[in-house]
Short mmCIF file of N, CA and C and ligand atoms in Angstrom, two decimals:
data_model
loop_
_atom_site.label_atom_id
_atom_site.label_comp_id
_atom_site.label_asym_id
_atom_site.label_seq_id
_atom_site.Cartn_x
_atom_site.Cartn_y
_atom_site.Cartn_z
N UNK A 1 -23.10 -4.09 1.95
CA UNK A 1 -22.73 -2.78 2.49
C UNK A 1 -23.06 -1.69 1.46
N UNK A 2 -23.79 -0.52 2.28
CA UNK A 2 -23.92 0.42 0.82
C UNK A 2 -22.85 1.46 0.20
N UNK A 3 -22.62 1.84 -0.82
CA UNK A 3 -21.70 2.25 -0.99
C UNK A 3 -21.30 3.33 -0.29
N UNK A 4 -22.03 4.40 -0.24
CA UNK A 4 -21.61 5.57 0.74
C UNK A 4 -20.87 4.88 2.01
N UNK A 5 -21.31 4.44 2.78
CA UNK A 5 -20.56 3.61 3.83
C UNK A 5 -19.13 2.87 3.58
N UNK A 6 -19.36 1.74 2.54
CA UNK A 6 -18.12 1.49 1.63
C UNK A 6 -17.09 2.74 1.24
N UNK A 7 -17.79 4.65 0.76
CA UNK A 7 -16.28 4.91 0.64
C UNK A 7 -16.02 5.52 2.04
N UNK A 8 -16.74 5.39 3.19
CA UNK A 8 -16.93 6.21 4.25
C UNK A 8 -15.48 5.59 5.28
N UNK A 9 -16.06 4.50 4.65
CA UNK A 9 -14.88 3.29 5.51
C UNK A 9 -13.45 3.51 4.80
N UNK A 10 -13.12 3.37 3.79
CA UNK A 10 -12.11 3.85 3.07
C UNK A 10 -11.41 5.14 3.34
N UNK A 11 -12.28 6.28 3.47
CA UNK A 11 -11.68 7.48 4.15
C UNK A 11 -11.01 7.35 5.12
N UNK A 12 -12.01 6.95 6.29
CA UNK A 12 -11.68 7.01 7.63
C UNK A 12 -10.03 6.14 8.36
N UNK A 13 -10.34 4.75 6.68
CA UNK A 13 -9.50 4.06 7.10
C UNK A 13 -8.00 4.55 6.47
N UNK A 14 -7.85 5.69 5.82
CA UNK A 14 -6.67 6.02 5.38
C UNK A 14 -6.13 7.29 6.58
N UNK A 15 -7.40 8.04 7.22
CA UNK A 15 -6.90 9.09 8.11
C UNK A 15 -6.42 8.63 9.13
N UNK A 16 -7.18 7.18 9.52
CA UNK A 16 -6.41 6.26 11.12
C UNK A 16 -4.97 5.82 10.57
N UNK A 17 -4.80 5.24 9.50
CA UNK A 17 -4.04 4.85 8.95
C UNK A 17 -3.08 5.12 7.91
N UNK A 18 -2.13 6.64 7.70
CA UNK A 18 -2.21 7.45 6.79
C UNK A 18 -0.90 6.92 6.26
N UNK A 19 -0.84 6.83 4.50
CA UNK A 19 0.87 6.33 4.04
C UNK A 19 1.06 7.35 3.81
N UNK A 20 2.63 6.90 3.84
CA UNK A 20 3.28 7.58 3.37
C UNK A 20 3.70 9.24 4.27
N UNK A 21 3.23 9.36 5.33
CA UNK A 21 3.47 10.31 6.05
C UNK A 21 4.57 10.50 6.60
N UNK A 22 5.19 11.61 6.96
CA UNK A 22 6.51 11.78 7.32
C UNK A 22 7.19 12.42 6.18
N UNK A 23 8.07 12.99 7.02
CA UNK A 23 8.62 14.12 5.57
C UNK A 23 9.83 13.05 5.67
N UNK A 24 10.11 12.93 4.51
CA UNK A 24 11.83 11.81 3.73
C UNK A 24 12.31 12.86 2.74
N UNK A 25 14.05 12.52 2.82
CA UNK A 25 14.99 12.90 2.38
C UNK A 25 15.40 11.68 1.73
N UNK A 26 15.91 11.95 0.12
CA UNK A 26 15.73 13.05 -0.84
C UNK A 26 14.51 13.20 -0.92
N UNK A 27 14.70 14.86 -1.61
CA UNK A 27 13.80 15.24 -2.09
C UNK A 27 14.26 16.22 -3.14
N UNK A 28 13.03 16.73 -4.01
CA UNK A 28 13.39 17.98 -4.99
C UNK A 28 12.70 18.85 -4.83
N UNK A 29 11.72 18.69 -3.97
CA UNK A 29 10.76 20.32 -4.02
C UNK A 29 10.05 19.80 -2.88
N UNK A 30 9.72 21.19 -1.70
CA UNK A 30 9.05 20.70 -0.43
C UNK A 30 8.08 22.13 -0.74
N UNK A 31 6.72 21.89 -1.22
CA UNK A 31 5.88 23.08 -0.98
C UNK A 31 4.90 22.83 0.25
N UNK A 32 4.12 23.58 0.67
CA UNK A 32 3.50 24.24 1.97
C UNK A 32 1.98 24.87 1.34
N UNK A 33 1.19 23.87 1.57
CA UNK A 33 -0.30 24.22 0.85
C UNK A 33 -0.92 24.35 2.37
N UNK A 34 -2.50 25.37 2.28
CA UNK A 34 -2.93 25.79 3.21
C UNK A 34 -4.22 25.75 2.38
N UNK A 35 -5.47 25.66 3.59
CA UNK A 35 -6.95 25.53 2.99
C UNK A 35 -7.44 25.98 4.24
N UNK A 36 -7.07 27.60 4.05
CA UNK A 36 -7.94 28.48 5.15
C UNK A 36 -9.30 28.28 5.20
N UNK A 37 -10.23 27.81 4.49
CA UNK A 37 -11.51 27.64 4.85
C UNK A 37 -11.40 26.64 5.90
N UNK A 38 -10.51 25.27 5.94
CA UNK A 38 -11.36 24.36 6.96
C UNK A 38 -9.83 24.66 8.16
N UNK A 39 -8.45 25.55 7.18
CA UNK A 39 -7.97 24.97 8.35
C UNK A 39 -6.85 23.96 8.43
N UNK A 40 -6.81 23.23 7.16
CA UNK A 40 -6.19 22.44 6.78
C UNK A 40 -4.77 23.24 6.06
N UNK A 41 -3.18 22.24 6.51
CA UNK A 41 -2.21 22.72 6.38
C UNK A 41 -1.18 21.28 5.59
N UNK A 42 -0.55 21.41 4.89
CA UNK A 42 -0.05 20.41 4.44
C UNK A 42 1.31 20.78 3.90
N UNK A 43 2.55 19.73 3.63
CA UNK A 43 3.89 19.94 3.93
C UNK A 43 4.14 19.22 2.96
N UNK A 44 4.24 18.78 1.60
CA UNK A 44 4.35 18.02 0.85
C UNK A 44 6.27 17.94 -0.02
N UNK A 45 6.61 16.77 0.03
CA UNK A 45 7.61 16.98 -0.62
C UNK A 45 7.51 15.34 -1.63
N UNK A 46 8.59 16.13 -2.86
CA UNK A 46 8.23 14.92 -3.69
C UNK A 46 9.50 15.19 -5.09
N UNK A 47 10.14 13.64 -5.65
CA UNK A 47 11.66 13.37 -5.87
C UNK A 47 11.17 12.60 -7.17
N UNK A 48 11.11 13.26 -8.17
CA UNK A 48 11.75 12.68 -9.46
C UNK A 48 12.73 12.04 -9.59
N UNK A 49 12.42 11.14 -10.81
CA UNK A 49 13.69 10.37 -11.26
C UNK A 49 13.25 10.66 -12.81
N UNK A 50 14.38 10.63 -13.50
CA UNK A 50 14.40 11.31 -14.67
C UNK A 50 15.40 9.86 -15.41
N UNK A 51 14.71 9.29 -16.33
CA UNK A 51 15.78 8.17 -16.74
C UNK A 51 15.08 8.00 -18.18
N UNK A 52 15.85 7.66 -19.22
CA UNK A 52 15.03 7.36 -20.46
C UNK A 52 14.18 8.50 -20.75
N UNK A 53 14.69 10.44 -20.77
CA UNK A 53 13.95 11.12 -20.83
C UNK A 53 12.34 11.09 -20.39
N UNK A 54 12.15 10.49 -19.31
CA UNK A 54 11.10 10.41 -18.67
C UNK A 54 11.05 10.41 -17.20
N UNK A 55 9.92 10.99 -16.69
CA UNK A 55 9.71 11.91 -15.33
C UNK A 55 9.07 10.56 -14.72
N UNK A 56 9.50 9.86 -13.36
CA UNK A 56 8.92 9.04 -12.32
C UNK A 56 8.63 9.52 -11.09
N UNK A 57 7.87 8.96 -10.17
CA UNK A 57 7.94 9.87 -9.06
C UNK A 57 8.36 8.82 -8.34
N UNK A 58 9.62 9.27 -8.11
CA UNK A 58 10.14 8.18 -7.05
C UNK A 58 9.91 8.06 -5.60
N UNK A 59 9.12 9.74 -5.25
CA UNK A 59 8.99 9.14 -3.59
C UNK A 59 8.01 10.73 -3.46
N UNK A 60 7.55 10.49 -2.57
CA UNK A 60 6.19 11.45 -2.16
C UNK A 60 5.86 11.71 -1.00
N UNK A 61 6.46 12.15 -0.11
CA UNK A 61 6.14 12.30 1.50
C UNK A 61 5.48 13.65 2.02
N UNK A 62 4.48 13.47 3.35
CA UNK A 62 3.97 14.76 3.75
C UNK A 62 3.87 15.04 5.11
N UNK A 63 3.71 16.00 5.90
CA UNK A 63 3.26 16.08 7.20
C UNK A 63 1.98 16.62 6.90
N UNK A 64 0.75 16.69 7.23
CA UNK A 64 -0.15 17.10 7.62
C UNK A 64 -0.91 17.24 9.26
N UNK A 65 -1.83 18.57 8.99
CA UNK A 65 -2.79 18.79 9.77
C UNK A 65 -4.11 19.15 9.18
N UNK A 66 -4.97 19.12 10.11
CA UNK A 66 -6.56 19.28 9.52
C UNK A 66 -7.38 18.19 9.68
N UNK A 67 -8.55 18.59 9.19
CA UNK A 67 -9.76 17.72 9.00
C UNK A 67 -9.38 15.93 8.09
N UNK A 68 -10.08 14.92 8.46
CA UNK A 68 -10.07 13.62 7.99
C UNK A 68 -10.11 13.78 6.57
N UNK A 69 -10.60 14.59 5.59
CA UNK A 69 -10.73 14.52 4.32
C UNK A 69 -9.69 14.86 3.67
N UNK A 70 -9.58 16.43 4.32
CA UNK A 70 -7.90 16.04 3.67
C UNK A 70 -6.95 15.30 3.85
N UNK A 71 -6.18 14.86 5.13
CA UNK A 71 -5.30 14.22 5.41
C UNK A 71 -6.15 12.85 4.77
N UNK A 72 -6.78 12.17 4.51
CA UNK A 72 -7.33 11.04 4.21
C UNK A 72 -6.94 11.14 2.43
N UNK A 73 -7.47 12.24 2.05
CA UNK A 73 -7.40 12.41 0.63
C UNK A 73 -6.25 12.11 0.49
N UNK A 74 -5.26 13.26 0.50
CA UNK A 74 -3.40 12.95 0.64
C UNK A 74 -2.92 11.79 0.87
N UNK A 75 -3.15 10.76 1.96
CA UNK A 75 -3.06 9.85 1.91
C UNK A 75 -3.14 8.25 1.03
N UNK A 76 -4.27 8.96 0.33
CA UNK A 76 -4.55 7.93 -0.93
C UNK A 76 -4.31 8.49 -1.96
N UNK A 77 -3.64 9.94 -2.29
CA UNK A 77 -2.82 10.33 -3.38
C UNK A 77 -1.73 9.73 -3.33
N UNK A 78 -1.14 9.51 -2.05
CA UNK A 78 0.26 9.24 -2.40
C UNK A 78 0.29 7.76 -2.99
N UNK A 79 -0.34 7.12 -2.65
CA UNK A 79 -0.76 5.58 -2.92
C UNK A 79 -0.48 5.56 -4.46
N UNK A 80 -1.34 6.49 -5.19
CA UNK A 80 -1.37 6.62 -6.45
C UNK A 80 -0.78 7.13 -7.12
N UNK A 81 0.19 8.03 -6.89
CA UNK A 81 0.96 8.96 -7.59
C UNK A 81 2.66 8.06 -7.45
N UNK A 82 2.94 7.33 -6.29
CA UNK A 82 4.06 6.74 -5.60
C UNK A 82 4.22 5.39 -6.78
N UNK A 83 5.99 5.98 -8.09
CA UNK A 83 6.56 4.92 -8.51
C UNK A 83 5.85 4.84 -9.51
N UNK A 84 5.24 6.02 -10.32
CA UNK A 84 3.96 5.88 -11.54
C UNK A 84 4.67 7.18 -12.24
N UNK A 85 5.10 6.90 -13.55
CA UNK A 85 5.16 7.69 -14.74
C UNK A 85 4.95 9.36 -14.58
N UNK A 86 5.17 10.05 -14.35
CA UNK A 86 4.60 11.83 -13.40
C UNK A 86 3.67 12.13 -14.70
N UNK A 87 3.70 11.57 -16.03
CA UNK A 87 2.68 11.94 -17.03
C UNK A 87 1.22 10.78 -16.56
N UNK A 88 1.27 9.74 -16.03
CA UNK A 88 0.25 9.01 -15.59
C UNK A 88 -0.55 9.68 -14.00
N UNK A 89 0.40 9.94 -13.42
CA UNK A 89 0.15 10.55 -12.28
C UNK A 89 -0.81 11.86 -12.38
N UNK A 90 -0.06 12.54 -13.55
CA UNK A 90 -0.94 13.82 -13.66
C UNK A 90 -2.47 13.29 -14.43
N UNK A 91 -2.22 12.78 -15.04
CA UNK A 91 -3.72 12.10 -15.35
C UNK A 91 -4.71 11.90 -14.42
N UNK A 92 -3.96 11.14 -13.51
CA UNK A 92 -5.04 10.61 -12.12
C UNK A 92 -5.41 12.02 -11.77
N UNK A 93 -4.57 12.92 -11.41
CA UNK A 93 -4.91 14.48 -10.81
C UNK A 93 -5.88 14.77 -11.30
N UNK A 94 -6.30 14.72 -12.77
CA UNK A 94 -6.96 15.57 -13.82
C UNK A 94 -7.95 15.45 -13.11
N UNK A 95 -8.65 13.41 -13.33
CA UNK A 95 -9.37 12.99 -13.49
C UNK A 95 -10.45 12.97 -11.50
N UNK A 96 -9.30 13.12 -10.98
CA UNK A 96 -9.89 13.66 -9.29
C UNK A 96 -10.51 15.31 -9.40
N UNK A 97 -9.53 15.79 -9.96
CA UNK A 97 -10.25 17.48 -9.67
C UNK A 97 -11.38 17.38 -10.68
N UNK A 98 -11.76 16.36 -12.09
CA UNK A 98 -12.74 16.81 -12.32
C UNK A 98 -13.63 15.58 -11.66
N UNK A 99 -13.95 15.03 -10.77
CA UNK A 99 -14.95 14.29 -10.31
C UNK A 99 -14.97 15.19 -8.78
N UNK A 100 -14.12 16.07 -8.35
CA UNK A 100 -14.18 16.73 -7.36
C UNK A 100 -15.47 17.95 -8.05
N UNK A 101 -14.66 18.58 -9.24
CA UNK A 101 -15.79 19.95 -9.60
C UNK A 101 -17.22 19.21 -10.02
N UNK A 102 -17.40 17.99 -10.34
CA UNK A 102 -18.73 17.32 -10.81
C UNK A 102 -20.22 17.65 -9.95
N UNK A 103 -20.02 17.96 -8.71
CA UNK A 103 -20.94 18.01 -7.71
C UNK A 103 -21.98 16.16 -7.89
N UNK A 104 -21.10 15.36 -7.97
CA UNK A 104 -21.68 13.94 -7.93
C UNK A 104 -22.33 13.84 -9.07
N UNK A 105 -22.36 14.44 -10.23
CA UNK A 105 -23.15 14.28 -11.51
C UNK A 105 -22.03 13.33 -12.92
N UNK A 106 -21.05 13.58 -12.14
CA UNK A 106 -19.78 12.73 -13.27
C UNK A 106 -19.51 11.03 -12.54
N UNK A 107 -19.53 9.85 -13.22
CA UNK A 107 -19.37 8.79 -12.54
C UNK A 107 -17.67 8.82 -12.89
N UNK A 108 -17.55 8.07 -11.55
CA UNK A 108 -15.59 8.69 -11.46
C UNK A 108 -15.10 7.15 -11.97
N UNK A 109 -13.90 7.67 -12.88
CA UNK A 109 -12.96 6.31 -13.26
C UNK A 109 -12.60 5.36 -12.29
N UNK A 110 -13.11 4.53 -12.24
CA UNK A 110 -12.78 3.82 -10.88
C UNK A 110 -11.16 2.85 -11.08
N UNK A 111 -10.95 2.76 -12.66
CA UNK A 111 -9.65 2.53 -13.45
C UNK A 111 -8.65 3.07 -12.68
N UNK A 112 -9.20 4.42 -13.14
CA UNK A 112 -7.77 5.53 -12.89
C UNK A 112 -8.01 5.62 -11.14
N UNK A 113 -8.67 5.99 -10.71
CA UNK A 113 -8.60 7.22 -9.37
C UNK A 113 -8.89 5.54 -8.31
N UNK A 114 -8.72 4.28 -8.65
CA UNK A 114 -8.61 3.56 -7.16
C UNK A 114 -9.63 4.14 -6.39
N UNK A 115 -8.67 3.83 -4.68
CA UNK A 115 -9.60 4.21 -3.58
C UNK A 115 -9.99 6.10 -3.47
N UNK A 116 -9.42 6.54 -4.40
CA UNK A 116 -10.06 7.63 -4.57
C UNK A 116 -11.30 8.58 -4.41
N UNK A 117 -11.57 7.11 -5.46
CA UNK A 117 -13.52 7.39 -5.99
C UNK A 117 -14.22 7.13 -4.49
N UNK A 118 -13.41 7.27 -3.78
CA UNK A 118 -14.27 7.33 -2.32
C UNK A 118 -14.59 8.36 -1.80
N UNK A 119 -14.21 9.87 -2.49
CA UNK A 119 -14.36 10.78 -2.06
C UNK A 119 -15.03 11.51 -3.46
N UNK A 120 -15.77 10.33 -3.77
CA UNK A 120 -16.94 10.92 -5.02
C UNK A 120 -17.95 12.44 -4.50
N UNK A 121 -18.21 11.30 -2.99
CA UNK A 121 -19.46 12.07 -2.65
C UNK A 121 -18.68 13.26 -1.88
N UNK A 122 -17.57 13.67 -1.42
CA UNK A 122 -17.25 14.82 -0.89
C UNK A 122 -17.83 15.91 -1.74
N UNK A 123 -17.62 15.57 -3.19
CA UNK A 123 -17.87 16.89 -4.44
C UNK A 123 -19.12 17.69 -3.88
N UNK A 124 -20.11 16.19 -3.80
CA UNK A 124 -21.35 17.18 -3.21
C UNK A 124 -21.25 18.21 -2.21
N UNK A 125 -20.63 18.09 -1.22
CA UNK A 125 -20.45 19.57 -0.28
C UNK A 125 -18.95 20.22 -0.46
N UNK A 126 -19.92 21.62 -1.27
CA UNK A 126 -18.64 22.50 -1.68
C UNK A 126 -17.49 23.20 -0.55
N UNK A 127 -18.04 23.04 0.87
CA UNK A 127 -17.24 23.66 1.78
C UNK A 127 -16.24 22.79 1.99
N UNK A 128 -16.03 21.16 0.97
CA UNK A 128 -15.26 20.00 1.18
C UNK A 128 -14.41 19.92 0.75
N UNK A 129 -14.64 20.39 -0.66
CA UNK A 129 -13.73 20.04 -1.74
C UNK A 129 -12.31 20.34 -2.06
N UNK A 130 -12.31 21.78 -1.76
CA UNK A 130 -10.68 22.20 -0.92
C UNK A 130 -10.20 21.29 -0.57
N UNK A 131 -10.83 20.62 0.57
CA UNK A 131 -10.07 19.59 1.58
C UNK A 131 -9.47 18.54 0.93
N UNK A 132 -10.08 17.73 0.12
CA UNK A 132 -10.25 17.04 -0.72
C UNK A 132 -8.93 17.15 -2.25
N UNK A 133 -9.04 18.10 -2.51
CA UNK A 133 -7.92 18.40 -3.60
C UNK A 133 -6.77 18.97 -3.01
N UNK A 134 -6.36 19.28 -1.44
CA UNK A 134 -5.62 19.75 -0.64
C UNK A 134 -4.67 19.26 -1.17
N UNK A 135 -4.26 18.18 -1.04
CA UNK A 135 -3.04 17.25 -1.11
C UNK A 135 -2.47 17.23 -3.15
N UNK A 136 -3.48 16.75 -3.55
CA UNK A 136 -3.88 16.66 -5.22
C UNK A 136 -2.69 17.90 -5.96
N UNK A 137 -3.39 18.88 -5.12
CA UNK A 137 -2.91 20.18 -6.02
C UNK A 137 -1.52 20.67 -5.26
N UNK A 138 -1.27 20.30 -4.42
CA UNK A 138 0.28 20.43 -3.34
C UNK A 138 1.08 19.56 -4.81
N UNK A 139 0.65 18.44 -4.68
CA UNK A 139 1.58 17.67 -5.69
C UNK A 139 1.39 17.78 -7.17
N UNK A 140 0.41 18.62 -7.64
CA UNK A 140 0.45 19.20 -9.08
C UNK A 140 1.58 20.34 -9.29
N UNK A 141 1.84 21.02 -7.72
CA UNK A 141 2.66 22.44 -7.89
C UNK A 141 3.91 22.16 -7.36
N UNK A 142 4.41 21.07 -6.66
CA UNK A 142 5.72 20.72 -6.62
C UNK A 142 6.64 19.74 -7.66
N UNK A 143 5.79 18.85 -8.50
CA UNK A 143 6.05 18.32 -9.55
C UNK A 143 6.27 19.33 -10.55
N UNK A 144 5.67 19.88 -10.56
CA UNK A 144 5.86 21.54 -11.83
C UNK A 144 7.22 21.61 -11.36
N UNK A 145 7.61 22.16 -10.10
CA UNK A 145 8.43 22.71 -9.66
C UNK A 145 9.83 22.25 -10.01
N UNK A 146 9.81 20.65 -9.47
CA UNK A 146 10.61 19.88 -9.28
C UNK A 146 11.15 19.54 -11.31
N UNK A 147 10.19 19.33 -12.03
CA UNK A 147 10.33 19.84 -13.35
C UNK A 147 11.21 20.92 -13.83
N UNK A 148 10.84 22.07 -13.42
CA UNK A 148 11.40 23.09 -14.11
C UNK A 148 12.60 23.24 -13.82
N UNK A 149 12.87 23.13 -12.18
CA UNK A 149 14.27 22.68 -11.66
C UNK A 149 15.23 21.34 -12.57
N UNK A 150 14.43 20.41 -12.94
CA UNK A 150 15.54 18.95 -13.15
C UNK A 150 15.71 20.53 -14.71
N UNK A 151 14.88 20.32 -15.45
CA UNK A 151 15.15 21.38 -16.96
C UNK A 151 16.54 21.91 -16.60
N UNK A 152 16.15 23.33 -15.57
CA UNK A 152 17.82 23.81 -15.34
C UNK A 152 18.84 23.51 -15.29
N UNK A 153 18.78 22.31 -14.52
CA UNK A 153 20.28 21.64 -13.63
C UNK A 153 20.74 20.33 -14.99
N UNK A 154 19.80 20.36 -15.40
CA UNK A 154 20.16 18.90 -16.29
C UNK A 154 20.92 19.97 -17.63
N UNK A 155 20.48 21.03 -18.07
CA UNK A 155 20.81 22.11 -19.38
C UNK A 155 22.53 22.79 -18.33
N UNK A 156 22.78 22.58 -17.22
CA UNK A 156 23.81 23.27 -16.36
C UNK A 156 25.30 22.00 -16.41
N UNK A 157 24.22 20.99 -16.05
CA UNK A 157 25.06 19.43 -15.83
C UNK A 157 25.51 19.41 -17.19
N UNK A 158 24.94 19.63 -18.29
CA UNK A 158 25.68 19.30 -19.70
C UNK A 158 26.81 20.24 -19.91
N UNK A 159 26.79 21.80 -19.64
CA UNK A 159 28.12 22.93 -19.74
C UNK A 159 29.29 22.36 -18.84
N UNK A 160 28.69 21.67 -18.09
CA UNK A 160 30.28 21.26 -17.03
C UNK A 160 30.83 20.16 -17.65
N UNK A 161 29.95 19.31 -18.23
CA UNK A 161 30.08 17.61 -18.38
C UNK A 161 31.51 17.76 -19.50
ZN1 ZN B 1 -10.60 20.26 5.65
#
């Protein structure tokens, strides 16, 4: 099978088949990403666990609408980001948005980014790539979020304690 086809199948098979969908309670931060170029709308929420001064992502849920690439993309973020270190997680992010900006000239970690690297070849069409980091960057800006929040409440939880 050639590879393009190989990640073609992988896409398709995460948009028929999408994890992790559905918005779940708990949560710590529910942001609302939009990708007016294609259209694409996404609902992302996502729940730290904070133990041993260290950030986990204990759970990652979304509703989406839009095109197969994004909802496909999102779909295999959550795969990867779900029950992984939020400092490992952000790694994987890095390492997608830069094989996303590569325009197919960067060979992608196939280590880090899994079924990811299936959306190597999206980079090549720039009207894609939005779609593509849709989900990626929803969960770069609610993890921030959900961060700066545990900071507060955890510096609040100690004045009462
Ligand atoms: Zn799209």
């Amino acid at each position: 099978m050639k590879l393009e086809t190989m990640y073609q199948e992988i896409i398709l098979d995460h948009y028929r088949k999408p994890l992790n969908r559905g918005l779940r309670a708990p949560f710590d931060v529910e942001v609302h990403h939009v990708n007016p170029t294609c259209g694409d709308e996404l609902t992302l929420r996502v729940e730290l666990d904070h133990t041993d001064g260290k950030a986990v992502v204990k759970d990652v849920s979304y509703e989406a609408i839009g095109c197969s690439i994004s909802q496909a993309a999102t779909s295999v973020m959550t795969e990867l980001v779900l029950n992984e270190d939020l400092d490992a997680a952000l790694i994987t992010q890095g390492e997608f948005l830069q094989m996303m900006q590569s325009r197919g000239e960067v060979e992608p970690n196939e280590d880090v980014l899994g079924d990811a690297i299936a959306f190597a070849g999206v980079s090549k069409y720039p009207a894609r790539i939005k779609c593509a980091l849709l989900g990626w960057m929803a969960f770069k800006d609610a993890a921030a979020q959900a961060m700066a929040a545990a900071g507060a409440s955890t510096d609040s939880q100690k004045e009462t304690a």
